[in-house]
PDB file of C-alpha atoms in Angstrom:
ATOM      1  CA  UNK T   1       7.956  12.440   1.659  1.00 96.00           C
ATOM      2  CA  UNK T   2       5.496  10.686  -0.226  1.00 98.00           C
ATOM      3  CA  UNK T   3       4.833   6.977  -0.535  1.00 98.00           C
ATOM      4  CA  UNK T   4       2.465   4.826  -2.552  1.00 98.00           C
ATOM      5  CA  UNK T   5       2.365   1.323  -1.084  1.00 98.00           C
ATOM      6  CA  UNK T   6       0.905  -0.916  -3.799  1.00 98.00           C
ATOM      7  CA  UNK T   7       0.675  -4.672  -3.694  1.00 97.00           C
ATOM      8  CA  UNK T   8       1.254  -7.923  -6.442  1.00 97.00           C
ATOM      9  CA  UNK T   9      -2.599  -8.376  -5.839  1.00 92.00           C
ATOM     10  CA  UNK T  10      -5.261  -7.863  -3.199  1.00 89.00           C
ATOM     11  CA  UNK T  11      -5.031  -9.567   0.149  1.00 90.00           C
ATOM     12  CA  UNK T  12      -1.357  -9.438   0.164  1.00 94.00           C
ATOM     13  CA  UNK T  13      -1.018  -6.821   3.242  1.00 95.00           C
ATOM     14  CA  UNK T  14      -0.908  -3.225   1.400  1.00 97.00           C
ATOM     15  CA  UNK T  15      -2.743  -2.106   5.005  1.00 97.00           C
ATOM     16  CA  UNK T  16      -0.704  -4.000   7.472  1.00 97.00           C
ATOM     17  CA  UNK T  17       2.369  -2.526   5.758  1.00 98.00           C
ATOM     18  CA  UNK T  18       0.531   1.378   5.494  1.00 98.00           C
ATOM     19  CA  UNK T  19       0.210   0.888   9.154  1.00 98.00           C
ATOM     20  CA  UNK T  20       3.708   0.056  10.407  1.00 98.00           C
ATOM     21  CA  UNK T  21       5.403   3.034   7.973  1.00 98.00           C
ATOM     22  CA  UNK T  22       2.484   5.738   8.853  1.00 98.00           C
ATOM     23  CA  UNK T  23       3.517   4.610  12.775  1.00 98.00           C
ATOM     24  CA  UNK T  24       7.530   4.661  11.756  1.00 97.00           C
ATOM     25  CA  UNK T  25       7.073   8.341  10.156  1.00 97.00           C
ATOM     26  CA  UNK T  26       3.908   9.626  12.066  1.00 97.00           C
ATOM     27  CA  UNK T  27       2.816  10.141   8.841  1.00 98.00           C
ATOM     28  CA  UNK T  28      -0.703  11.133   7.581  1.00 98.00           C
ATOM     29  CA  UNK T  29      -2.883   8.244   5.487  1.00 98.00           C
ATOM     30  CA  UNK T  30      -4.860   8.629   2.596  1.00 98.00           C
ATOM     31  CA  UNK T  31      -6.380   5.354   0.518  1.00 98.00           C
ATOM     32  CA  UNK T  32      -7.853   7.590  -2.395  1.00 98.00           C
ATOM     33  CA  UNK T  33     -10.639   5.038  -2.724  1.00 98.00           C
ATOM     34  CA  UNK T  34     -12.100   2.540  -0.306  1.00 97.00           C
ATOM     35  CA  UNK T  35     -14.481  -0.278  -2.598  1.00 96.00           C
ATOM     36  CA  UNK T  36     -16.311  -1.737   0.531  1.00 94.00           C
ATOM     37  CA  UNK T  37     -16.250  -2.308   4.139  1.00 91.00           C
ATOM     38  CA  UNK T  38     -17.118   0.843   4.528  1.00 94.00           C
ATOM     39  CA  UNK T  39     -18.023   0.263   8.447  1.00 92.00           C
ATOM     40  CA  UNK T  40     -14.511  -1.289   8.867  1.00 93.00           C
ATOM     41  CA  UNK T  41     -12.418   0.437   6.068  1.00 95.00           C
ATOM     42  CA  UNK T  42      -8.777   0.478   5.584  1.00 95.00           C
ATOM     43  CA  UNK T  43      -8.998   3.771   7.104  1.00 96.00           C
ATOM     44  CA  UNK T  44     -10.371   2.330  10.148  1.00 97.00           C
ATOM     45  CA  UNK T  45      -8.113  -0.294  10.509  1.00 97.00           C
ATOM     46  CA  UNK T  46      -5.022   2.202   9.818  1.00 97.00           C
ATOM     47  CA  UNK T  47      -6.609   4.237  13.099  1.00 96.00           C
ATOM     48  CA  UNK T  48      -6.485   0.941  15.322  1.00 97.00           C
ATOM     49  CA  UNK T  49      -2.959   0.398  14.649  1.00 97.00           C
ATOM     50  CA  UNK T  50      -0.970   3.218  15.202  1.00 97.00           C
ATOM     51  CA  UNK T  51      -0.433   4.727  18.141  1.00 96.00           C
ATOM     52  CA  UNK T  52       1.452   8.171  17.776  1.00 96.00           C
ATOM     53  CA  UNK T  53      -0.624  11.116  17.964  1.00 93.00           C
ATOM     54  CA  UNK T  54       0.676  12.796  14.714  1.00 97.00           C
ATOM     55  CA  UNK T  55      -0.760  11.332  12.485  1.00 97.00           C
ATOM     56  CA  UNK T  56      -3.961  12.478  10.654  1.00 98.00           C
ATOM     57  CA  UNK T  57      -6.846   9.776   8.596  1.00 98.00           C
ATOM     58  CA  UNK T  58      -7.644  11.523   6.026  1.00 98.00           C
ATOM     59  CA  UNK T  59     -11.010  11.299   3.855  1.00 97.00           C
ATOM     60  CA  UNK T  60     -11.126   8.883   0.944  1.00 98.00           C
ATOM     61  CA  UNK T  61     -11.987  10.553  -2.446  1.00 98.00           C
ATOM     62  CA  UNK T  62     -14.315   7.585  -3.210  1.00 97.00           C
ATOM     63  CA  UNK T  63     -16.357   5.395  -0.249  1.00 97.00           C
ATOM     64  CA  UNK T  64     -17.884   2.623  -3.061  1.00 97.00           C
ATOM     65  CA  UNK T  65     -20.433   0.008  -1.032  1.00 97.00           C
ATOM     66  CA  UNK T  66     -19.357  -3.202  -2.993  1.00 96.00           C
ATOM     67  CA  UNK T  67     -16.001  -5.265  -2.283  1.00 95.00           C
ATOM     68  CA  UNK T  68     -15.231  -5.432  -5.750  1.00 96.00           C
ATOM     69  CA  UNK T  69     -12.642  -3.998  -8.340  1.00 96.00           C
ATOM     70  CA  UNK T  70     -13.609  -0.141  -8.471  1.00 97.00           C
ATOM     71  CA  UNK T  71     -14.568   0.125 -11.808  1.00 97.00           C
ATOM     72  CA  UNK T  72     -17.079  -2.433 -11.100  1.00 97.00           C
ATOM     73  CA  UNK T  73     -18.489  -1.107  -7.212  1.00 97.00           C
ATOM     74  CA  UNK T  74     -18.631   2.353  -9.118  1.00 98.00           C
ATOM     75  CA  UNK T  75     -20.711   1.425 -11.966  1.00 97.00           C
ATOM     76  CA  UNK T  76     -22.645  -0.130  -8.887  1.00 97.00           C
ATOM     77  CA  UNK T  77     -23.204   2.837  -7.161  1.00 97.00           C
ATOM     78  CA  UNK T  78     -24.098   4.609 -10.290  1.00 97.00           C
ATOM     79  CA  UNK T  79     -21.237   6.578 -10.913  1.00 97.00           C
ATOM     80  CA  UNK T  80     -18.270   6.576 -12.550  1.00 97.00           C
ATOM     81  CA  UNK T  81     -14.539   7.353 -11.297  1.00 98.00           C
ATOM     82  CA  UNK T  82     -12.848  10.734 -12.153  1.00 97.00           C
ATOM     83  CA  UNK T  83      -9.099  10.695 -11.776  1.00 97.00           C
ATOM     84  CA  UNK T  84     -10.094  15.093 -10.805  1.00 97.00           C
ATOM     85  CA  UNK T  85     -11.660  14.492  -8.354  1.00 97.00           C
ATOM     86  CA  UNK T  86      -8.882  12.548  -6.678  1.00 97.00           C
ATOM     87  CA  UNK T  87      -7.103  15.349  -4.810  1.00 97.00           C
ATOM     88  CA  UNK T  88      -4.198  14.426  -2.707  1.00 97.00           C
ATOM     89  CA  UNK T  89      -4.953  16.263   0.836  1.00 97.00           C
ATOM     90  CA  UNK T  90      -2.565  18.719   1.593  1.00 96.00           C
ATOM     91  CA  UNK T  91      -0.596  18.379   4.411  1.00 97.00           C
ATOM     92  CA  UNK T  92       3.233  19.258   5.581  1.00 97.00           C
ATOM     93  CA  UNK T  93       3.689  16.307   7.389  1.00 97.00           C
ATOM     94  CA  UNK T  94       4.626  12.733   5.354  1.00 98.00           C
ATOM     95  CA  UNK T  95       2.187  10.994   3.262  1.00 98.00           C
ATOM     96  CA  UNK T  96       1.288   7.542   3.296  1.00 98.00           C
ATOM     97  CA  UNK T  97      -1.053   6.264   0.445  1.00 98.00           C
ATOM     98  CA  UNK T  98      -2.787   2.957  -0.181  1.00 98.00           C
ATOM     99  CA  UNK T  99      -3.769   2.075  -3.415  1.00 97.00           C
ATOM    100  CA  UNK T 100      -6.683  -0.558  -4.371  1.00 95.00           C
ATOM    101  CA  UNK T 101      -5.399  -4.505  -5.513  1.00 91.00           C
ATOM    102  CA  UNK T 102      -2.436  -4.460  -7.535  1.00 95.00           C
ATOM    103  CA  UNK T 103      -0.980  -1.458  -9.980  1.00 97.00           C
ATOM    104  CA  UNK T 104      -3.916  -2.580 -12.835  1.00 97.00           C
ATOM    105  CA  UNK T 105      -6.679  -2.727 -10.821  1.00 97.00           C
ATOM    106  CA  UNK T 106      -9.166  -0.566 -13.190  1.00 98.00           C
ATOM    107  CA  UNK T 107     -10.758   2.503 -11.932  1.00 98.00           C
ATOM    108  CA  UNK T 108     -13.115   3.213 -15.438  1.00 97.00           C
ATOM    109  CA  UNK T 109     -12.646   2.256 -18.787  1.00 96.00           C
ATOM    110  CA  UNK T 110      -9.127   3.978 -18.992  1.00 97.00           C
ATOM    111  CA  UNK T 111      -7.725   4.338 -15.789  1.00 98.00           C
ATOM    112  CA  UNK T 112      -6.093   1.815 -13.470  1.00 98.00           C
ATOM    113  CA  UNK T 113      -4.686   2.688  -9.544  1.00 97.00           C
ATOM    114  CA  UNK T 114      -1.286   2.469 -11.488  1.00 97.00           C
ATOM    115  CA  UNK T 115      -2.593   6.127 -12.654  1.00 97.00           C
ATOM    116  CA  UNK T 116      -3.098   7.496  -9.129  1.00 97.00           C
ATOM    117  CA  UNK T 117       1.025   7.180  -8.866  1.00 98.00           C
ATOM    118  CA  UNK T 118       2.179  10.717  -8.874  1.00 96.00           C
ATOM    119  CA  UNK T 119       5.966  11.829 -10.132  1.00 96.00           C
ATOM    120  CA  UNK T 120       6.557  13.019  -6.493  1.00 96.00           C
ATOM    121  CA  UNK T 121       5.732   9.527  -4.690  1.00 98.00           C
ATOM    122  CA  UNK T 122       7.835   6.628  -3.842  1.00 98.00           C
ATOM    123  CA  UNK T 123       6.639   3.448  -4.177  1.00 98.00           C
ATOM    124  CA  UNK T 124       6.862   0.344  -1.785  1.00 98.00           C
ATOM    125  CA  UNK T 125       5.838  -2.939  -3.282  1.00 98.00           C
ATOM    126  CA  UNK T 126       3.917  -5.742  -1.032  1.00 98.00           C
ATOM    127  CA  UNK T 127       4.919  -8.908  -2.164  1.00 98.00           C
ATOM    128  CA  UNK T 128       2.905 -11.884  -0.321  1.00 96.00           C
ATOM    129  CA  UNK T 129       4.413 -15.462  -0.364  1.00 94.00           C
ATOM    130  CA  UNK T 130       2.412 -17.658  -2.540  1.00 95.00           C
ATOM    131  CA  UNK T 131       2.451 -20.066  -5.716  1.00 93.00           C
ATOM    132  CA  UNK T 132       2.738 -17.719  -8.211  1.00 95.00           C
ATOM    133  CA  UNK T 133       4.316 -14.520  -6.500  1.00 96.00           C
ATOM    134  CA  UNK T 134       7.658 -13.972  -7.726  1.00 97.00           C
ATOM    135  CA  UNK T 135       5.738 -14.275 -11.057  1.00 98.00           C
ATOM    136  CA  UNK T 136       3.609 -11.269  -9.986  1.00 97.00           C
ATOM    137  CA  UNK T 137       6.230  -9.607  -8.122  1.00 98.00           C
ATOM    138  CA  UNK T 138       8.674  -8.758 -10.804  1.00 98.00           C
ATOM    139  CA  UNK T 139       5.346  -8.266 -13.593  1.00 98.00           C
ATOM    140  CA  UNK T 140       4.666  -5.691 -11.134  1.00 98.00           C
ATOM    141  CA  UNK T 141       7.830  -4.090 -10.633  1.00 98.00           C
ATOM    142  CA  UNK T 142       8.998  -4.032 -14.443  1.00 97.00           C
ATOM    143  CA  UNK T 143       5.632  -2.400 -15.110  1.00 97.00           C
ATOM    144  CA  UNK T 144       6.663   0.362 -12.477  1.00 98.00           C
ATOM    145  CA  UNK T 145       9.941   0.705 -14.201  1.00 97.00           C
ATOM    146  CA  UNK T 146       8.652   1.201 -17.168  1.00 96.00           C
ATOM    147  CA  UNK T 147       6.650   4.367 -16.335  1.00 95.00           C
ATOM    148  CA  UNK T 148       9.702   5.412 -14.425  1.00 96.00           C
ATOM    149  CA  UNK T 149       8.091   5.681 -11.749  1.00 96.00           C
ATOM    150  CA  UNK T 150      10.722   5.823  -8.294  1.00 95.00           C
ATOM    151  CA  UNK T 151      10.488   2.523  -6.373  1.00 98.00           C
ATOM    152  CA  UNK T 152      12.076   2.162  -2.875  1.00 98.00           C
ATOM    153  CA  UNK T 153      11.972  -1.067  -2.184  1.00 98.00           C
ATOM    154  CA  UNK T 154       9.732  -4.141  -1.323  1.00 98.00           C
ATOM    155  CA  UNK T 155       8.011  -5.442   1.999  1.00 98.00           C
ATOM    156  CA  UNK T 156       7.734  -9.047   1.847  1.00 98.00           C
ATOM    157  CA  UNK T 157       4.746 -10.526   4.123  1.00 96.00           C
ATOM    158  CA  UNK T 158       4.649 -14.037   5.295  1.00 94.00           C
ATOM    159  CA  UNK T 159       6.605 -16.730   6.776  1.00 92.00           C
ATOM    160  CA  UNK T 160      10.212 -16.883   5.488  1.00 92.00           C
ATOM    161  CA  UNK T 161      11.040 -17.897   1.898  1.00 95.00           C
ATOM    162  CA  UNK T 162      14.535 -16.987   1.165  1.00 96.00           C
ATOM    163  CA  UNK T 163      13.960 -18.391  -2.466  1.00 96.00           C
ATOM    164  CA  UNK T 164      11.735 -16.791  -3.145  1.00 97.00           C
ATOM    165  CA  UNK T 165      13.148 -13.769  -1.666  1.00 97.00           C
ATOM    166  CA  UNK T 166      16.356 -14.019  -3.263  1.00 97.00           C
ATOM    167  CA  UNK T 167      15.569 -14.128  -7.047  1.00 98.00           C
ATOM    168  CA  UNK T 168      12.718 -11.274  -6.469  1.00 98.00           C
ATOM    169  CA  UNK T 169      15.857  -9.020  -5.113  1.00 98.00           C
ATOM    170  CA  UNK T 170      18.579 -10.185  -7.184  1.00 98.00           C
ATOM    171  CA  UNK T 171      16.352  -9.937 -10.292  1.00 97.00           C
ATOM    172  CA  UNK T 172      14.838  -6.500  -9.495  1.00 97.00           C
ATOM    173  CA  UNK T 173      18.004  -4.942  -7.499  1.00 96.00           C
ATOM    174  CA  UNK T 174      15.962  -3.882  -5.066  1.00 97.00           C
ATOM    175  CA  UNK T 175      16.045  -2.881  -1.229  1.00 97.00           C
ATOM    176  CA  UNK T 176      14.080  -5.070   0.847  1.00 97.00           C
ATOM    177  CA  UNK T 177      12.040  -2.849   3.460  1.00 97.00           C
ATOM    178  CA  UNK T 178      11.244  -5.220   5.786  1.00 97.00           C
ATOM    179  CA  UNK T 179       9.346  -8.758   6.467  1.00 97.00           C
ATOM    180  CA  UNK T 180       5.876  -9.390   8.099  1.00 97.00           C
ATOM    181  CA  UNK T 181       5.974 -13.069   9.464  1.00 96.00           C
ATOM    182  CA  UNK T 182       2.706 -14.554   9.538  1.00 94.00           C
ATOM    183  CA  UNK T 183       1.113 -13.072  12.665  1.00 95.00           C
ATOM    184  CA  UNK T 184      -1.823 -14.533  14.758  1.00 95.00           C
ATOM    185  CA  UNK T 185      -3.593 -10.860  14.840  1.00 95.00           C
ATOM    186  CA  UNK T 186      -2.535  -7.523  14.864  1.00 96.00           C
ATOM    187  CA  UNK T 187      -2.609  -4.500  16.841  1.00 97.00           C
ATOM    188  CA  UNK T 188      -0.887  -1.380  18.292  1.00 97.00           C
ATOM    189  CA  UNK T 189       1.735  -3.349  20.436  1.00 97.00           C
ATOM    190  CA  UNK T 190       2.854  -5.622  17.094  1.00 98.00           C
ATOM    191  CA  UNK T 191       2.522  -2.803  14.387  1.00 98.00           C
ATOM    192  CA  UNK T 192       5.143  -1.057  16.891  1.00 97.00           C
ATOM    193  CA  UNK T 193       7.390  -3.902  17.296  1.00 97.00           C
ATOM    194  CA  UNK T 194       7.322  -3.973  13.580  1.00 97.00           C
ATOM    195  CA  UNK T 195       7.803  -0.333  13.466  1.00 97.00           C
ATOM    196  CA  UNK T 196      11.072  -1.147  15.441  1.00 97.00           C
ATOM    197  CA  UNK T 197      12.583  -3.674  12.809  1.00 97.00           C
ATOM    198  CA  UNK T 198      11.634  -1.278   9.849  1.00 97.00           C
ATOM    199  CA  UNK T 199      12.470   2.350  11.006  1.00 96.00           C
ATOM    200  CA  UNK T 200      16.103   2.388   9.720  1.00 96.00           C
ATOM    201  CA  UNK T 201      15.569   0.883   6.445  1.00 96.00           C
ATOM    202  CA  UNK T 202      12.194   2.813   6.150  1.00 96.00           C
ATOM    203  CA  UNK T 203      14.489   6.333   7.006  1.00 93.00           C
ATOM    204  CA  UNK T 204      17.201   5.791   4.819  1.00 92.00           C
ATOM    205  CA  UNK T 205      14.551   5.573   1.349  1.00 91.00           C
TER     206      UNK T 205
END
């Protein structure tokens, strides 16, 4: 099994949530392209959290030096990104990928991260609570749809909003994954608890 987890934006928890389903599956990570923090990367961060010995971190196609949308770090760096020279690592074990922002995040002049979203993936949508989310949520989702692309389900992150939470599933029809309560920090002990609460929902996509 493959699965993309995209988000509404950036800095809603895309790596919190590639953590807790890598560590539910033992699955191998890829984030095809890292813009930034290249000393404490996604990757990184991914590593710190889990805490089965399956899985495998493996490379990013593009390491870009500035935190910024990747069109932009690449023309920074003085290159420019090629959607062939993103090649998904091979491996028989489950697949976990990250993408970069939200699903129109640009990558050059043409491409966007909703590109990197291959027939063969699933997709699990981050949804953060905020003014403005279920707004971004279903934009997101219905722009999924619309490329047909296979969606199995949403992650909601942040305290509680059953509001909010209720139109975004009702709406969409959608299977909610799993909820990240606002957490003081993070590490191998909590992304397992969390593991705990999401391993039947995250089995049965």
């Amino acid at each position: 099994m493959k699965i993309f987890i995209t988000g509404i934006s950036t800095d809603v928890g895309k790596t919190i949530a590639s953590a807790i389903i890598t560590e539910v599956l033992e699955a191998d990570y890829w984030k095809p392209i890292q813009a930034g923090d290249l000393n404490d990367s996604d990757s990184h961060k991914i590593q710190r959290y889990i805490s089965n010995d399956k899985s495998v971190i493996h490379e990013n196609s593009y390491k870009l030096n500035t935190p910024a949308s990747p069109h932009l770090a690449a023309e920074l760096d003085g290159i420019t990104i090629d959607l062939k020279n993103i090649i998904e690592p091979k491996t028989a074990n489950h697949l976990v990928i990250e993408g970069a922002g939200g699903i129109f995040v640009p990558l050059n002049e043409i491409d966007f991260v909703l590109d990197l979203i291959q027939p063969d993936y699933k997709v699990i949508v981050v949804s953060r609570h905020y003014l403005g989310s279920i707004n971004h949520t279903l934009l997101t989702i219905e722009a999924l749809k619309n490329r047909g692309i296979n969606i199995a389900g949403i992650i909601f992150n942040g305290n509680e909003n059953l509001p909010t939470e209720t139109i975004i599933l009702n709406t969409t029809q959608l299977k909610c994954i799993g909820k990240i309560e606002e957490e003081p920090y993070f590490d191998q002990n909590v992304i397992s608890e969390y593991a705990d609460l999401f391993r039947d929902n995250l089995l049965k996509i």
